[in-house]
PDB file of C-alpha atoms in Angstrom:
ATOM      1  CA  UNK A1323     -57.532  48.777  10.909  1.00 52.00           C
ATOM      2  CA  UNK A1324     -53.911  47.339  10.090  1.00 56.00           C
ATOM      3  CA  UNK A1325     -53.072  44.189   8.895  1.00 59.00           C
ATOM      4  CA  UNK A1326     -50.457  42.580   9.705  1.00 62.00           C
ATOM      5  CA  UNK A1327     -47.704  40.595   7.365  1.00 60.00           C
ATOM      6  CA  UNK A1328     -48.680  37.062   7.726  1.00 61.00           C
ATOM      7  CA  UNK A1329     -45.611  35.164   6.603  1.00 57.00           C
ATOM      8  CA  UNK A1330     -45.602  33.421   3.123  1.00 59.00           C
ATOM      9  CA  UNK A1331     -45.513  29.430   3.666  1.00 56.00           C
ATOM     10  CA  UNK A1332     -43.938  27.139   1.164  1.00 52.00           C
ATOM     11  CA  UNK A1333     -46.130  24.710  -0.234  1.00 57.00           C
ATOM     12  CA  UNK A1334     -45.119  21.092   1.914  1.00 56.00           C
ATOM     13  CA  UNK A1335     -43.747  20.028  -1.490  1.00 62.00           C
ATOM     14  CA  UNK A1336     -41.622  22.415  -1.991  1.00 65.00           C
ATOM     15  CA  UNK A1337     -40.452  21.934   2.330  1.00 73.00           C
ATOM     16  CA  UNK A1338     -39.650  18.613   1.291  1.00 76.00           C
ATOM     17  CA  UNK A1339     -37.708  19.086  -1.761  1.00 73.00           C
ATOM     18  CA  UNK A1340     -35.589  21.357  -0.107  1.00 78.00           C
ATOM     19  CA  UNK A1341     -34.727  19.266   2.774  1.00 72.00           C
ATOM     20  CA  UNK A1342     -33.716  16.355   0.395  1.00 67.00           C
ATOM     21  CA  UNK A1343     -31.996  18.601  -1.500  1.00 68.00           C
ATOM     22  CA  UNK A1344     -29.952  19.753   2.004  1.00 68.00           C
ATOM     23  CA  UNK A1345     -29.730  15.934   2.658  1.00 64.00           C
ATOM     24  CA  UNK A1346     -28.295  15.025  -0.795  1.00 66.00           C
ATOM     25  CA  UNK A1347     -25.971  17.743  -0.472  1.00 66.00           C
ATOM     26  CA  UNK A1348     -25.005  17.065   3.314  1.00 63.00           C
ATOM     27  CA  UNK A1349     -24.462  13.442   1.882  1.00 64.00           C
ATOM     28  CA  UNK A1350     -22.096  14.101  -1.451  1.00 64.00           C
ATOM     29  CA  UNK A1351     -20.151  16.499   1.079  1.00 62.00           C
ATOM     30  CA  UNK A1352     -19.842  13.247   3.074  1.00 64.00           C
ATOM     31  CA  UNK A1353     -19.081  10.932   0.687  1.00 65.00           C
ATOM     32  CA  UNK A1354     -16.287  13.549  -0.934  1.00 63.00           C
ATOM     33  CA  UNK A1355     -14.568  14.084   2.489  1.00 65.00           C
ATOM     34  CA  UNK A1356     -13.876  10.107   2.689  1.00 65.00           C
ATOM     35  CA  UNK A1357     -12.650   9.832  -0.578  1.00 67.00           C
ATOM     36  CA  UNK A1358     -10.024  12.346  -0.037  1.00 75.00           C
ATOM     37  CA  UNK A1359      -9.728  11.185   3.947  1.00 66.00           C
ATOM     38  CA  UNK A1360      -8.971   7.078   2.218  1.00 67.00           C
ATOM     39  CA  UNK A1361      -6.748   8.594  -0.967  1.00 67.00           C
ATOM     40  CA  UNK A1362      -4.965  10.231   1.759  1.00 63.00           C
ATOM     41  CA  UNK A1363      -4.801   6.945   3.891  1.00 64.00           C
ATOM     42  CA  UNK A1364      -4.185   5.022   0.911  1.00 61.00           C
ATOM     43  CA  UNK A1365      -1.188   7.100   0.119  1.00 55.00           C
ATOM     44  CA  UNK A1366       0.469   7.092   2.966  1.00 50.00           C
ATOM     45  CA  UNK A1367       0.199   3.122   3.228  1.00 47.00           C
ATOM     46  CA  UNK A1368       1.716   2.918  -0.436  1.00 44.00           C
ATOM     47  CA  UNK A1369       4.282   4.608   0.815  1.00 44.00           C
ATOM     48  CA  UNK A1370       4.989   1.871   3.800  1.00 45.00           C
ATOM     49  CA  UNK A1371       4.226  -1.128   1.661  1.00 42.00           C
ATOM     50  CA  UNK A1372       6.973   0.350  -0.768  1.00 40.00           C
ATOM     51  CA  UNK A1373       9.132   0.294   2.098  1.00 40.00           C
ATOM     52  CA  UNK A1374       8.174  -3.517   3.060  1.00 43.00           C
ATOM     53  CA  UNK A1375       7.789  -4.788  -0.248  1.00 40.00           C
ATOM     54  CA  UNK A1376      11.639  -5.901  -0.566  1.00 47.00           C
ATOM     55  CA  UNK A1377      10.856  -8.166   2.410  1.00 63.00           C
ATOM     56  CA  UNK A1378      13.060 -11.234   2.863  1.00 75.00           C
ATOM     57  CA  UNK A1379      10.362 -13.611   5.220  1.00 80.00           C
ATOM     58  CA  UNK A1380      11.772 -14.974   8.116  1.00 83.00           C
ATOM     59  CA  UNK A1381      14.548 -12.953   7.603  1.00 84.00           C
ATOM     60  CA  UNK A1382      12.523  -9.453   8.133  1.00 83.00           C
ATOM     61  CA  UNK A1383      10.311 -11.225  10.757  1.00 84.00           C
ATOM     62  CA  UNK A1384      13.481 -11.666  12.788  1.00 87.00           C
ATOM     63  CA  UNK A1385      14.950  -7.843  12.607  1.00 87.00           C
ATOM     64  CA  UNK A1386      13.959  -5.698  15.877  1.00 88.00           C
ATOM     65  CA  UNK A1387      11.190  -3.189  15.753  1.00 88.00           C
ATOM     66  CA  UNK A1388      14.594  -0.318  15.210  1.00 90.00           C
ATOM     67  CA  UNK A1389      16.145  -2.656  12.857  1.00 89.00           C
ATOM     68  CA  UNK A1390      13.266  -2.255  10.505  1.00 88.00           C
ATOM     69  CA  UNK A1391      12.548   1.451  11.203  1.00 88.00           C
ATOM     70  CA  UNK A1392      16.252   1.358  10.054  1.00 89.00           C
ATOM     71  CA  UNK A1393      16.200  -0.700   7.149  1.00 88.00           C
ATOM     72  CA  UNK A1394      12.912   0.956   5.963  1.00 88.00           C
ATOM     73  CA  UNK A1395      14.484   5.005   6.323  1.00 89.00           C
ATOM     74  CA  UNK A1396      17.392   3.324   4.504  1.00 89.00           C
ATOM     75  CA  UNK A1397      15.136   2.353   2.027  1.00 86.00           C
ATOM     76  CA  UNK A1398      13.033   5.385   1.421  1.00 86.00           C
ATOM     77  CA  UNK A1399      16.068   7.413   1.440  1.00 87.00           C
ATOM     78  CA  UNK A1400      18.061   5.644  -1.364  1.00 86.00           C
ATOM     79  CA  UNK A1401      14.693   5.870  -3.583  1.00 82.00           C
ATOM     80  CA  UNK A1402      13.691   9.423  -2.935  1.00 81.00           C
ATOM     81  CA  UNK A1403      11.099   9.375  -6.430  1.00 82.00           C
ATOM     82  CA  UNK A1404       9.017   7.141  -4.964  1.00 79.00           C
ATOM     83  CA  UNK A1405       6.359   8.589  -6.823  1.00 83.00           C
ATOM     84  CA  UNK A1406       7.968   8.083 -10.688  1.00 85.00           C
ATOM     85  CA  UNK A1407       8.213   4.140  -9.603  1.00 81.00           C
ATOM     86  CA  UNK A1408       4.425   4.404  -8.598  1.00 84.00           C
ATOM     87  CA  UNK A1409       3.562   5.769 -12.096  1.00 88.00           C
ATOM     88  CA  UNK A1410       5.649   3.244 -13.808  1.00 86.00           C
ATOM     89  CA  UNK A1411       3.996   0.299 -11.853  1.00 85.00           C
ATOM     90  CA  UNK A1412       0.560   1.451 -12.842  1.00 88.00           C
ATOM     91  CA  UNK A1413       1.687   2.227 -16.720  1.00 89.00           C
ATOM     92  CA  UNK A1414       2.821  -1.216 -16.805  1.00 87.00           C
ATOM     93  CA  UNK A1415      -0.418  -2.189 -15.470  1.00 88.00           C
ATOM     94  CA  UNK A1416      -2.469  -0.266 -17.943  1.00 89.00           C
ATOM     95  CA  UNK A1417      -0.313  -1.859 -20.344  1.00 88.00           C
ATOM     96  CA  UNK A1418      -0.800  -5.381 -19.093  1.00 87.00           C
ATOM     97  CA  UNK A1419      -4.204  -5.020 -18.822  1.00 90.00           C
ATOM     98  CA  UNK A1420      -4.909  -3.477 -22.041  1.00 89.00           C
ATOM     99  CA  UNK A1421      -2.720  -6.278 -23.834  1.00 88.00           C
ATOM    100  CA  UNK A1422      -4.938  -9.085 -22.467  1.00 89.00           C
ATOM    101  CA  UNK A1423      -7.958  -7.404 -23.142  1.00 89.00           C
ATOM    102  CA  UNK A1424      -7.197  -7.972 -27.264  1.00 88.00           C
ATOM    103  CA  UNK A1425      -8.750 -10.311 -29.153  1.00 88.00           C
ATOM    104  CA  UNK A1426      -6.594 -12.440 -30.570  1.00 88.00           C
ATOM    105  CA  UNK A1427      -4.231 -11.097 -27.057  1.00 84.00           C
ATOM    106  CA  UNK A1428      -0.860  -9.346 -27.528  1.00 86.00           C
ATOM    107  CA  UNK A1429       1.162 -11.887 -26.137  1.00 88.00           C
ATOM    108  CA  UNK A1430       4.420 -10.046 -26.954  1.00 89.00           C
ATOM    109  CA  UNK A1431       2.755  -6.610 -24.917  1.00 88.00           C
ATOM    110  CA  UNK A1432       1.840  -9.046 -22.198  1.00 87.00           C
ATOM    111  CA  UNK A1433       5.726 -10.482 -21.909  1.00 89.00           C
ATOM    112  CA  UNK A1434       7.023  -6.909 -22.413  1.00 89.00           C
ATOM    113  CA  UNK A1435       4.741  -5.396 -19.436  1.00 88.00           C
ATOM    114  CA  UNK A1436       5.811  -8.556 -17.219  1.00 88.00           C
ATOM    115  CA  UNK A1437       9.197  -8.300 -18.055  1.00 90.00           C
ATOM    116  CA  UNK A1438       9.663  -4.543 -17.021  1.00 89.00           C
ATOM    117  CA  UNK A1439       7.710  -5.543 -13.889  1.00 88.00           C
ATOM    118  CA  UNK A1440       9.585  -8.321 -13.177  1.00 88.00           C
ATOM    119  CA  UNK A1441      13.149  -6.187 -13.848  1.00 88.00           C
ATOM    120  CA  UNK A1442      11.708  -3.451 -11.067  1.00 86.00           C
ATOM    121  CA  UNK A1443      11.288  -6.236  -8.412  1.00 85.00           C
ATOM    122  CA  UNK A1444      14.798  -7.906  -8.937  1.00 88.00           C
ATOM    123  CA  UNK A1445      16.167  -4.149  -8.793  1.00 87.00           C
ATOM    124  CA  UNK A1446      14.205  -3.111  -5.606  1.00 85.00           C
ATOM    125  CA  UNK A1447      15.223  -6.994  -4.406  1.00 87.00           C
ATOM    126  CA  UNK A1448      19.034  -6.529  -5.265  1.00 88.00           C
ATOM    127  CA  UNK A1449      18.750  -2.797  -3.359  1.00 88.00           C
ATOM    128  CA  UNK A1450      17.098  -4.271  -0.025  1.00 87.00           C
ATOM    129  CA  UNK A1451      19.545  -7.009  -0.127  1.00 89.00           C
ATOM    130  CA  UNK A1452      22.398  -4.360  -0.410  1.00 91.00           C
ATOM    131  CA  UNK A1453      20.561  -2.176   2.199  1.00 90.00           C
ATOM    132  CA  UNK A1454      20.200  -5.783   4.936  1.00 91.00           C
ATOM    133  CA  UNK A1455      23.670  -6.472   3.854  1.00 92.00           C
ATOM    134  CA  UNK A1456      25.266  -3.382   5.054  1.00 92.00           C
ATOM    135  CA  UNK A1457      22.876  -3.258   8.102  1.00 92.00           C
ATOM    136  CA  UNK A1458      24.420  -6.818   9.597  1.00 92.00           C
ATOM    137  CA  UNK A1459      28.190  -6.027   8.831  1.00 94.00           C
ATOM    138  CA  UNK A1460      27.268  -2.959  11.423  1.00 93.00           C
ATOM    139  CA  UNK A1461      26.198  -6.076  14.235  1.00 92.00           C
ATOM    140  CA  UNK A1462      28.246  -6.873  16.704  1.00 95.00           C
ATOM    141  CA  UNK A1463      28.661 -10.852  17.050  1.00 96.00           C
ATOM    142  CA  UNK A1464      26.306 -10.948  20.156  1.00 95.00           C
ATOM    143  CA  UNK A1465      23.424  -9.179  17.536  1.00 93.00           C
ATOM    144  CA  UNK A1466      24.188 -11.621  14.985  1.00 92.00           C
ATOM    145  CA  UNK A1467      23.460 -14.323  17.239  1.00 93.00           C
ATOM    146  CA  UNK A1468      20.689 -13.270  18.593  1.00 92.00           C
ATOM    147  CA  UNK A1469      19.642 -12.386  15.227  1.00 91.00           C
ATOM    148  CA  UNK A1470      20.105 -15.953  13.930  1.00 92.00           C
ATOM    149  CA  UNK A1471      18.198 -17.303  16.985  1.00 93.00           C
ATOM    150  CA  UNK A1472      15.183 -15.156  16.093  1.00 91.00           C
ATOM    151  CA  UNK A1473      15.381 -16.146  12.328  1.00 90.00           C
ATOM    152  CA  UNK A1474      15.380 -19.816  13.473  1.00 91.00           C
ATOM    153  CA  UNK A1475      12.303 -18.723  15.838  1.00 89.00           C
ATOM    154  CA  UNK A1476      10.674 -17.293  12.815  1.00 86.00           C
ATOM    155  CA  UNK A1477      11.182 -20.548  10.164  1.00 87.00           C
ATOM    156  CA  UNK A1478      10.242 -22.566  13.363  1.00 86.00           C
ATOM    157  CA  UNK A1479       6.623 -20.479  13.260  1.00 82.00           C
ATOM    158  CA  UNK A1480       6.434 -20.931   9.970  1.00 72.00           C
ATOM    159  CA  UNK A1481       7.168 -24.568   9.364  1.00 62.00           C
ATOM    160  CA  UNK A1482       4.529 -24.750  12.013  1.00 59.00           C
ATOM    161  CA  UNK A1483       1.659 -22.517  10.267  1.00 56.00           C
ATOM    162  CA  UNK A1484       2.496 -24.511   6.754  1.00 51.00           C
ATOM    163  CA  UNK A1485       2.201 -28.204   8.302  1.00 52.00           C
ATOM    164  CA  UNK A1486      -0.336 -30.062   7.139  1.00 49.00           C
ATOM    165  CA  UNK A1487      -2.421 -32.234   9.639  1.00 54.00           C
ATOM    166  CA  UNK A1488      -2.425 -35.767   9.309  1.00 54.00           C
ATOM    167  CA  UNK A1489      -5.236 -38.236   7.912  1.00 54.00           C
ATOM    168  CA  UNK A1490      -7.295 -39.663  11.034  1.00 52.00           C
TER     169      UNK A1490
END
């Protein structure tokens, strides 16, 4: 008489601990893909928010969808190491945050990391100005007008949104 093979079983236990392990794994893999999937999001949206950052308000508001596009490729093109200004922001930020964490605080590290901060904005500000600038001596008087009207539109809207309601 033959016998046949009957298969080896794993003990349930050992089923189960396998399948979490699958799950656990199937879950990290997951969790990994959406970190990279947001860094990568994240990234790309620093990128734009460098771009708006030097906005001027009403001002910006009022530029046409290709006036922006403009302004912004103007922008990312005259500050081509976008990525050196990045690290710099976040060393002064390690710096800031590192100074206020002392006890008694480093008020001299605080003013110094505030200060270079502060100098960045006022460059990128006096480069966006320069960039806006050069943008409207390229208008013809008909776009300056109608670019006035929409800046009045836009302080208009926004004296509107900043009123504040009167006492019954």
């Amino acid at each position: 008489m033959t016998e046949t093979a009957q298969p080896i079983l794993a003990p349930a236990s050992t089923s189960k601990k396998i399948k979490a392990a699958l799950f656990l794994s199937l879950a990290l893999n997951l969790l990994l893909v959406g970190l990279i999937a947001g860094a990568m999001v994240a990234g790309h949206r620093q990128g734009r928010m460098m771009a708006r950052d030097v906005g001027f308000g009403p001002l910006t508001a009022a530029l046409t969808r290709e006036d922006r596009g403009a302004l912004r490729k103007s922008f990312v093109q005259a500050n081509p190491d976008r990525d050196a200004d990045r690290a710099a922001m976040a060393s002064d930020f390690s710096a800031l945050v590192a100074a206020l964490k002392l006890d008694p605080w480093d008020q001299a590290a605080v003013m110094a990391a505030l200060t270079r901060q502060g100098a960045r904005s006022q460059a990128r500000l006096a480069q966006g100005r320069d960039i806006l600038m050069a943008h409207i001596a390229k208008m013809t008087a008909a776009d300056r007008s109608a670019f006035a009207a929409r800046i009045e539109k836009a302080l208009a809207r926004g004296a509107e949104s900043t009123e504040v309601p009167a006492a019954p």
